[in-house]
Amino acid sequence: MGSTEIAMGSCTDQAADHDDRPCRDQIATEGTVAMALVNATYRAVAFTGSVLEYDQEKTLHGIAGQNLPYLTQGDKLLLATFQLEKDAHAWCESVEATRANGQFTWTEFKEAFNSKYFSERVQERKATEFAALKQRSLTVAEYEAQFSRLARYAEHLVNMERMKAKRFLNGLKPQYITQLAPLDIQTYAKMVKKAQLLEDAMDFTDRIKGKFMKKEMTSG
């Protein structure tokens, strides 16, 4: 077993016990190979403490928003703190230094990170944007991508599968709502799938109609 594998294996054990600062330092000593392994495995996003809102949003999704089912709370904390660089790393170290045991829990890290880098005003604006989201000229896939990106800022509106499916439905184009509402779909995944199938069917019908009209004009 190579040194990188040893580091990752022992760090997983430490992460489960929330012994995250020593573990982060241990991975760091393994150099670029370990860093590449972390990035390839978890698609982590480095964060330097930039005040740019886009960078913050990307970081919340890539670092503080990790939702891979096989990660423990300690794993998430380890990987998140390991990705902090420059000003963000200095901030994390300074906050850890003020704590009695020098350690965060995963929940505490997310709260502190959001408070420092993602203001309440910005979060409220994102929640408002989500509440007003409509498909309009977007494809179902494009609408779903925006819906998923913004939904995490308004979890109180989508904290049940039925609620999430209903809100997704209400943002679709009117002709989609007419077709899908009577089906009383209960889950978000099924609602998205049905909307995509309906979109495909409508696109196919439109193409057939277009060819028929073109043929009529040519023969006339």
Tab-separated table of C-alpha atoms in Angstrom:
chain	number	residue	atom	x	y	z
A	1	MET	CA	0.000	0.000	0.000
A	2	GLY	CA	1.400	3.411	-0.996
A	3	SER	CA	1.872	6.405	1.289
A	4	THR	CA	-1.125	8.181	-0.211
A	5	GLU	CA	-3.395	5.196	0.454
A	6	ILE	CA	-2.115	5.019	4.020
A	7	ALA	CA	-2.805	8.717	4.518
A	8	MET	CA	-6.327	8.498	3.116
A	9	GLY	CA	-7.135	5.360	5.093
A	10	SER	CA	-5.955	6.738	8.420
A	11	CYS	CA	-7.646	10.046	7.714
A	12	THR	CA	-10.975	8.332	7.177
A	13	ASP	CA	-10.619	6.760	10.612
A	14	GLN	CA	-9.703	10.106	12.162
A	15	ALA	CA	-12.557	11.879	10.387
A	16	ALA	CA	-15.072	9.522	11.948
A	17	ASP	CA	-13.799	10.653	15.345
A	18	HIS	CA	-13.784	14.350	14.277
A	19	ASP	CA	-9.998	14.558	14.708
A	20	ASP	CA	-9.842	16.762	11.637
A	21	ARG	CA	-6.981	19.243	12.035
A	22	PRO	CA	-4.239	16.590	12.407
A	23	CYS	CA	-5.808	14.632	9.560
A	24	ARG	CA	-5.827	17.644	7.254
A	25	ASP	CA	-2.160	18.268	8.021
A	26	GLN	CA	-1.359	14.611	7.370
A	27	ILE	CA	-2.950	14.655	3.920
A	28	ALA	CA	-1.174	17.917	3.118
A	29	THR	CA	2.218	16.291	3.750
A	30	GLU	CA	1.527	13.724	1.024
A	31	GLY	CA	1.741	16.457	-1.634
A	32	THR	CA	0.109	16.774	-5.021
A	33	VAL	CA	-0.651	13.059	-5.439
A	34	ALA	CA	-2.941	13.039	-2.401
A	35	MET	CA	-4.522	16.307	-3.518
A	36	ALA	CA	-5.237	14.862	-6.951
A	37	LEU	CA	-6.799	11.796	-5.324
A	38	VAL	CA	-9.059	13.928	-3.153
A	39	ASN	CA	-10.148	16.030	-6.135
A	40	ALA	CA	-10.765	13.010	-8.345
A	41	THR	CA	-12.740	11.192	-5.666
A	42	TYR	CA	-14.828	14.002	-4.235
A	43	ARG	CA	-14.597	16.694	-6.955
A	44	ALA	CA	-13.702	19.164	-4.225
A	45	VAL	CA	-13.492	22.901	-4.891
A	46	ALA	CA	-10.654	24.996	-3.495
A	47	PHE	CA	-11.744	28.236	-1.823
A	48	THR	CA	-9.433	31.150	-1.008
A	49	GLY	CA	-11.885	33.475	0.736
A	50	SER	CA	-12.822	35.505	-2.338
A	51	VAL	CA	-15.630	37.999	-1.782
A	52	LEU	CA	-17.055	37.239	-5.231
A	53	GLU	CA	-20.587	35.933	-4.802
A	54	TYR	CA	-20.189	33.385	-7.624
A	55	ASP	CA	-17.161	31.901	-5.922
A	56	GLN	CA	-19.076	31.669	-2.655
A	57	GLU	CA	-22.046	29.972	-4.279
A	58	LYS	CA	-19.825	27.468	-6.076
A	59	THR	CA	-17.998	26.782	-2.833
A	60	LEU	CA	-21.160	26.213	-0.816
A	61	HIS	CA	-22.242	23.624	-3.353
A	62	GLY	CA	-18.839	22.005	-3.738
A	63	ILE	CA	-17.564	22.231	-0.165
A	64	ALA	CA	-20.222	23.108	2.403
A	65	GLY	CA	-22.952	21.433	0.393
A	66	GLN	CA	-21.420	17.993	0.020
A	67	ASN	CA	-24.239	15.438	0.012
A	68	LEU	CA	-22.555	12.230	-1.116
A	69	PRO	CA	-24.394	9.479	0.802
A	70	TYR	CA	-21.291	7.505	1.776
A	71	LEU	CA	-19.530	10.441	3.495
A	72	THR	CA	-19.677	10.643	7.281
A	73	GLN	CA	-20.004	13.987	9.048
A	74	GLY	CA	-16.310	13.766	9.839
A	75	ASP	CA	-15.458	13.072	6.192
A	76	LYS	CA	-17.363	16.162	5.081
A	77	LEU	CA	-15.650	18.320	7.683
A	78	LEU	CA	-12.224	16.986	6.774
A	79	LEU	CA	-12.642	17.552	3.049
A	80	ALA	CA	-14.211	20.972	3.493
A	81	THR	CA	-11.487	22.359	5.749
A	82	PHE	CA	-8.769	20.792	3.607
A	83	GLN	CA	-9.994	22.775	0.576
A	84	LEU	CA	-9.688	26.155	2.302
A	85	GLU	CA	-6.708	28.169	1.071
A	86	LYS	CA	-5.054	31.538	1.757
A	87	ASP	CA	-7.443	33.913	3.585
A	88	ALA	CA	-10.095	31.236	4.027
A	89	HIS	CA	-7.572	28.836	5.558
A	90	ALA	CA	-6.312	31.571	7.899
A	91	TRP	CA	-9.901	32.341	8.937
A	92	CYS	CA	-10.573	28.679	9.718
A	93	GLU	CA	-7.394	28.362	11.770
A	94	SER	CA	-8.186	31.516	13.749
A	95	VAL	CA	-11.704	30.340	14.555
A	96	GLU	CA	-10.467	26.888	15.545
A	97	ALA	CA	-7.915	28.517	17.857
A	98	THR	CA	-10.680	30.242	19.826
A	99	ARG	CA	-12.600	27.021	20.461
A	100	ALA	CA	-12.154	25.054	23.663
A	101	ASN	CA	-11.110	21.839	21.915
A	102	GLY	CA	-9.938	23.471	18.687
A	103	GLN	CA	-12.387	21.496	16.569
A	104	PHE	CA	-15.571	22.130	14.582
A	105	THR	CA	-18.455	19.781	14.128
A	106	TRP	CA	-19.781	19.642	10.548
A	107	THR	CA	-22.876	21.646	11.499
A	108	GLU	CA	-20.788	24.276	13.285
A	109	PHE	CA	-18.484	24.593	10.282
A	110	LYS	CA	-21.380	25.181	7.874
A	111	GLU	CA	-22.909	27.808	10.147
A	112	ALA	CA	-19.595	29.623	10.615
A	113	PHE	CA	-18.754	29.399	6.904
A	114	ASN	CA	-22.129	30.781	5.847
A	115	SER	CA	-21.926	33.570	8.401
A	116	LYS	CA	-18.473	34.596	7.183
A	117	TYR	CA	-18.763	34.203	3.416
A	118	PHE	CA	-22.423	34.074	2.478
A	119	SER	CA	-24.472	36.879	3.986
A	120	GLU	CA	-28.079	36.505	5.089
A	121	ARG	CA	-29.060	39.162	2.551
A	122	VAL	CA	-27.644	37.116	-0.328
A	123	GLN	CA	-29.300	33.935	0.933
A	124	GLU	CA	-32.659	35.733	1.163
A	125	ARG	CA	-32.247	37.016	-2.385
A	126	LYS	CA	-31.550	33.503	-3.630
A	127	ALA	CA	-34.610	32.182	-1.772
A	128	THR	CA	-36.756	34.892	-3.379
A	129	GLU	CA	-35.311	34.029	-6.781
A	130	PHE	CA	-36.246	30.395	-6.212
A	131	ALA	CA	-39.802	31.244	-5.173
A	132	ALA	CA	-40.298	33.219	-8.408
A	133	LEU	CA	-38.578	30.705	-10.702
A	134	LYS	CA	-40.496	29.798	-13.886
A	135	GLN	CA	-39.537	27.690	-16.887
A	136	ARG	CA	-40.547	30.227	-19.537
A	137	SER	CA	-38.209	29.721	-22.532
A	138	LEU	CA	-35.968	27.190	-20.785
A	139	THR	CA	-35.913	23.516	-21.625
A	140	VAL	CA	-37.024	21.160	-18.862
A	141	ALA	CA	-33.381	20.207	-18.240
A	142	GLU	CA	-32.331	23.866	-17.963
A	143	TYR	CA	-35.256	24.656	-15.668
A	144	GLU	CA	-34.486	21.634	-13.478
A	145	ALA	CA	-30.832	22.700	-13.186
A	146	GLN	CA	-31.824	26.169	-11.967
A	147	PHE	CA	-34.476	24.689	-9.671
A	148	SER	CA	-31.954	22.349	-8.036
A	149	ARG	CA	-29.317	25.083	-7.726
A	150	LEU	CA	-31.678	27.505	-5.970
A	151	ALA	CA	-33.733	25.020	-3.924
A	152	ARG	CA	-31.051	24.710	-1.250
A	153	TYR	CA	-31.618	28.359	-0.313
A	154	ALA	CA	-35.319	27.743	0.370
A	155	GLU	CA	-35.420	24.320	1.985
A	156	HIS	CA	-38.569	25.238	3.922
A	157	LEU	CA	-40.435	25.311	0.592
A	158	VAL	CA	-39.254	21.895	-0.594
A	159	ASN	CA	-38.612	19.880	2.570
A	160	MET	CA	-41.086	17.177	1.502
A	161	GLU	CA	-41.064	15.229	-1.764
A	162	ARG	CA	-44.661	16.157	-2.555
A	163	MET	CA	-43.973	19.851	-1.910
A	164	LYS	CA	-40.879	19.792	-4.108
A	165	ALA	CA	-42.713	18.040	-6.948
A	166	LYS	CA	-45.640	20.465	-6.699
A	167	ARG	CA	-43.422	23.540	-6.775
A	168	PHE	CA	-41.516	22.192	-9.775
A	169	LEU	CA	-44.831	21.571	-11.537
A	170	ASN	CA	-46.118	25.076	-10.811
A	171	GLY	CA	-43.073	26.607	-12.481
A	172	LEU	CA	-43.446	24.685	-15.725
A	173	LYS	CA	-44.988	26.095	-18.896
A	174	PRO	CA	-48.824	26.266	-18.718
A	175	GLN	CA	-49.288	23.535	-21.332
A	176	TYR	CA	-47.099	21.210	-19.257
A	177	ILE	CA	-49.072	21.952	-16.092
A	178	THR	CA	-52.329	21.124	-17.884
A	179	GLN	CA	-50.976	17.724	-18.905
A	180	LEU	CA	-49.168	16.800	-15.678
A	181	ALA	CA	-51.383	18.169	-12.892
A	182	PRO	CA	-54.097	15.473	-13.258
A	183	LEU	CA	-51.463	12.757	-12.750
A	184	ASP	CA	-51.032	13.787	-9.078
A	185	ILE	CA	-47.314	12.937	-9.110
A	186	GLN	CA	-45.925	12.552	-5.586
A	187	THR	CA	-42.133	12.597	-6.062
A	188	TYR	CA	-39.736	15.140	-7.520
A	189	ALA	CA	-37.752	12.646	-9.604
A	190	LYS	CA	-40.897	11.288	-11.236
A	191	MET	CA	-42.194	14.807	-11.910
A	192	VAL	CA	-38.969	15.769	-13.676
A	193	LYS	CA	-38.964	12.559	-15.717
A	194	LYS	CA	-42.593	13.014	-16.799
A	195	ALA	CA	-41.934	16.642	-17.755
A	196	GLN	CA	-38.947	15.613	-19.872
A	197	LEU	CA	-40.957	12.883	-21.602
A	198	LEU	CA	-43.768	15.342	-22.276
A	199	GLU	CA	-41.286	17.833	-23.703
A	200	ASP	CA	-39.875	15.165	-26.024
A	201	ALA	CA	-43.372	14.208	-27.179
A	202	MET	CA	-44.346	17.819	-27.838
A	203	ASP	CA	-41.124	18.474	-29.741
A	204	PHE	CA	-41.758	15.399	-31.885
A	205	THR	CA	-45.335	16.499	-32.591
A	206	ASP	CA	-44.175	19.989	-33.536
A	207	ARG	CA	-41.634	18.557	-35.973
A	208	ILE	CA	-44.270	16.360	-37.613
A	209	LYS	CA	-46.648	19.306	-37.918
A	210	GLY	CA	-43.882	21.432	-39.414
A	211	LYS	CA	-43.084	18.828	-42.053
A	212	PHE	CA	-46.776	18.385	-42.879
A	213	MET	CA	-47.343	22.124	-43.284
A	214	LYS	CA	-44.237	22.426	-45.465
A	215	LYS	CA	-45.468	19.572	-47.647
A	216	GLU	CA	-48.929	21.171	-47.969
A	217	MET	CA	-47.417	24.489	-49.032
A	218	THR	CA	-45.177	22.778	-51.588
A	219	SER	CA	-47.958	20.667	-53.121
A	220	GLY	CA	-50.399	23.607	-53.123
